[in-house]
Short mmCIF file of C-alpha atoms in Angstrom, two decimals:
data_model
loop_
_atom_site.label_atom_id
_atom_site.label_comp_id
_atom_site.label_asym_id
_atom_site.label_seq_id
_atom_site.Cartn_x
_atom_site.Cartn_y
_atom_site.Cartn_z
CA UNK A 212 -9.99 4.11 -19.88
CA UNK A 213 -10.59 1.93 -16.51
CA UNK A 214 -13.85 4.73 -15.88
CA UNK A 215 -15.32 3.90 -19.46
CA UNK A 216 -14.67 0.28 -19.13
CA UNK A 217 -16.79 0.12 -15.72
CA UNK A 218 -19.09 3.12 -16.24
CA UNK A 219 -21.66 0.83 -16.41
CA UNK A 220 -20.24 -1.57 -14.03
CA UNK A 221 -18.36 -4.76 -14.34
CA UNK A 222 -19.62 -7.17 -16.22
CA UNK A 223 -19.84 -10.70 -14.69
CA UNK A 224 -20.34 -12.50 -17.93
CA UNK A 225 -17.69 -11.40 -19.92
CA UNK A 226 -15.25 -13.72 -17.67
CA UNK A 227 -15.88 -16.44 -15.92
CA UNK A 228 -16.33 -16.64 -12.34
CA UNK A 229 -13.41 -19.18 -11.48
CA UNK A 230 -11.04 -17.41 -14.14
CA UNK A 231 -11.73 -13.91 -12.53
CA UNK A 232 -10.99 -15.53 -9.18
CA UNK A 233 -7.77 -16.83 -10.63
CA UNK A 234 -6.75 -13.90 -11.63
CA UNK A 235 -7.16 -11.80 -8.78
CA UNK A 236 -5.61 -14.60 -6.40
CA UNK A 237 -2.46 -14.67 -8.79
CA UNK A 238 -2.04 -11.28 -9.08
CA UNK A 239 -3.49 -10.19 -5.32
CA UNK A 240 -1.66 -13.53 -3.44
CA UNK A 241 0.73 -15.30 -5.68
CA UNK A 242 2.48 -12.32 -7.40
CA UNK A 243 3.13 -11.04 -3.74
CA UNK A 244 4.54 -14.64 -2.87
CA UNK A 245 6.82 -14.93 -5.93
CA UNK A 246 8.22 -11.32 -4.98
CA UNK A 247 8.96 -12.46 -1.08
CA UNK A 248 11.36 -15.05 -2.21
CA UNK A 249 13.06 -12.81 -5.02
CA UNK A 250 13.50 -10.24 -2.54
CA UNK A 251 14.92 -12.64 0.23
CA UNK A 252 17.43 -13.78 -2.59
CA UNK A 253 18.55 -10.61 -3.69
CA UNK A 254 19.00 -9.36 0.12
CA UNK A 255 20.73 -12.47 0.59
CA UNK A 256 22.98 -12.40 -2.12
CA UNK A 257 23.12 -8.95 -3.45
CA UNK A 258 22.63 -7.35 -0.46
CA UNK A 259 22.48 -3.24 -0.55
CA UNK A 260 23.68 -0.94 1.67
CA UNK A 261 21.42 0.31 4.56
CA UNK A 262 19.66 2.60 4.33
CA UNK A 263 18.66 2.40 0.83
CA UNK A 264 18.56 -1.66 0.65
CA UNK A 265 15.18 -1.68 2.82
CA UNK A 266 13.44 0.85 0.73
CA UNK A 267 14.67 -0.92 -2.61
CA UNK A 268 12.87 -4.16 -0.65
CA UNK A 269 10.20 -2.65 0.29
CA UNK A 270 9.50 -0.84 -3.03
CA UNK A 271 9.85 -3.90 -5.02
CA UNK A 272 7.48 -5.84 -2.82
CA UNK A 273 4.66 -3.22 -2.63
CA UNK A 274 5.16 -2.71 -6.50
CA UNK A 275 4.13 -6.38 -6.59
CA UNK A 276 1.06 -6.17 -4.38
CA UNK A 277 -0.84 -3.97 -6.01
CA UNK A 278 -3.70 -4.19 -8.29
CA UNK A 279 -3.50 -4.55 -12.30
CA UNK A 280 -2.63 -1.05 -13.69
CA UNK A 281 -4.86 0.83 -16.22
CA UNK A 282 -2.32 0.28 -18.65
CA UNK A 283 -3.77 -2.72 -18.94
CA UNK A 284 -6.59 -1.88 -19.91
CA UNK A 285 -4.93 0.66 -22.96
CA UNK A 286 -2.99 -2.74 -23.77
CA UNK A 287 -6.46 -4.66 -24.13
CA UNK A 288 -7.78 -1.96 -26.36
CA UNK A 289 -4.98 -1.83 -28.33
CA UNK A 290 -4.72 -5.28 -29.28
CA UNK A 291 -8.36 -5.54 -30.00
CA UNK A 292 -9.34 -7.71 -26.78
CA UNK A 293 -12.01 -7.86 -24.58
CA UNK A 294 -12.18 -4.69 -22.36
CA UNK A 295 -15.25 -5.66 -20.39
CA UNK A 296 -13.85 -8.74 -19.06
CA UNK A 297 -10.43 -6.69 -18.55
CA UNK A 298 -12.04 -4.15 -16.61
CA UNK A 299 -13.92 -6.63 -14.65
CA UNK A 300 -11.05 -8.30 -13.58
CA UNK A 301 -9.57 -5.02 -12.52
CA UNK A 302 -12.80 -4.42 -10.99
CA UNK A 303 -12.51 -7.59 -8.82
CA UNK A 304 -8.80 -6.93 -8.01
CA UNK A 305 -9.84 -3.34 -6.75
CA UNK A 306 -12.00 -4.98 -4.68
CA UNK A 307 -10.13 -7.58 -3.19
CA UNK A 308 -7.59 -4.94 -2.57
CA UNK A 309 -8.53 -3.82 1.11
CA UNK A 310 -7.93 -7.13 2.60
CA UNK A 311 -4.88 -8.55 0.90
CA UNK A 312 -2.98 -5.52 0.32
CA UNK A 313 -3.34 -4.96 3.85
CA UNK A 314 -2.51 -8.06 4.89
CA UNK A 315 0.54 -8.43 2.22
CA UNK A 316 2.13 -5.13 3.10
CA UNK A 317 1.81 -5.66 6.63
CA UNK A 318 3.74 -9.41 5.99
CA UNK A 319 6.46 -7.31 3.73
CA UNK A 320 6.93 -4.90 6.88
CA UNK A 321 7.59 -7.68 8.91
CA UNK A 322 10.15 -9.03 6.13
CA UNK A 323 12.05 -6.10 5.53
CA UNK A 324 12.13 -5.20 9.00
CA UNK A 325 14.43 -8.74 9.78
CA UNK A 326 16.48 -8.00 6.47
#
């Protein structure tokens, strides 16, 4: 549903500008932030056992850092709302996604790896 939503590519005035922006820096920076101190507290008192305790980490982090899901868009459809400015704000979030996924996975490396 993510093709049909953008087949005719996003669509910059169903959202607005600074609300898209929000979004993808929530999801794309702030989500990944929120995750970094959940994980340090669970390693810290939860801990697992190595090896699996890194992985479990590391998962959870990059689970975090990742764009919205399609499902989202399924969700939007199914409660009536408005796919075009759901599928641009997916749009934006793919977009974004070579810089701070790359840059948030390398930081969660570096995290896991003093863990």
């Amino acid at each position: 549903l993510i093709g049909n939503a953008l087949s005719k590519g996003p669509d910059w005035t169903a959202l607005d500008r600074k609300t898209n922006a929000a979004i993808a820096v929530a999801k794309m920076l702030l989500m990944p932030l929120f995750s970094i101190g959940v994980v340090l507290l669970w390693s810290r008192f939860s801990p697992l056992p190595e090896p699996w305790g890194r992985y479990a980490y590391m998962t959870a982090l990059t689970v975090s850092a990742t764009p919205t899901a399609n499902n989202v868009i399924v969700m939007t459809e199914m409660a009536g709302g408005n796919r075009a400015a759901m599928g641009t704000s997916i749009f934006t979030q793919y977009a974004c996604a070579p810089l701070f996924l790359t840059g948030t996975l390398a930081v969660f490396m570096i995290i896991v790896r003093s863990l």
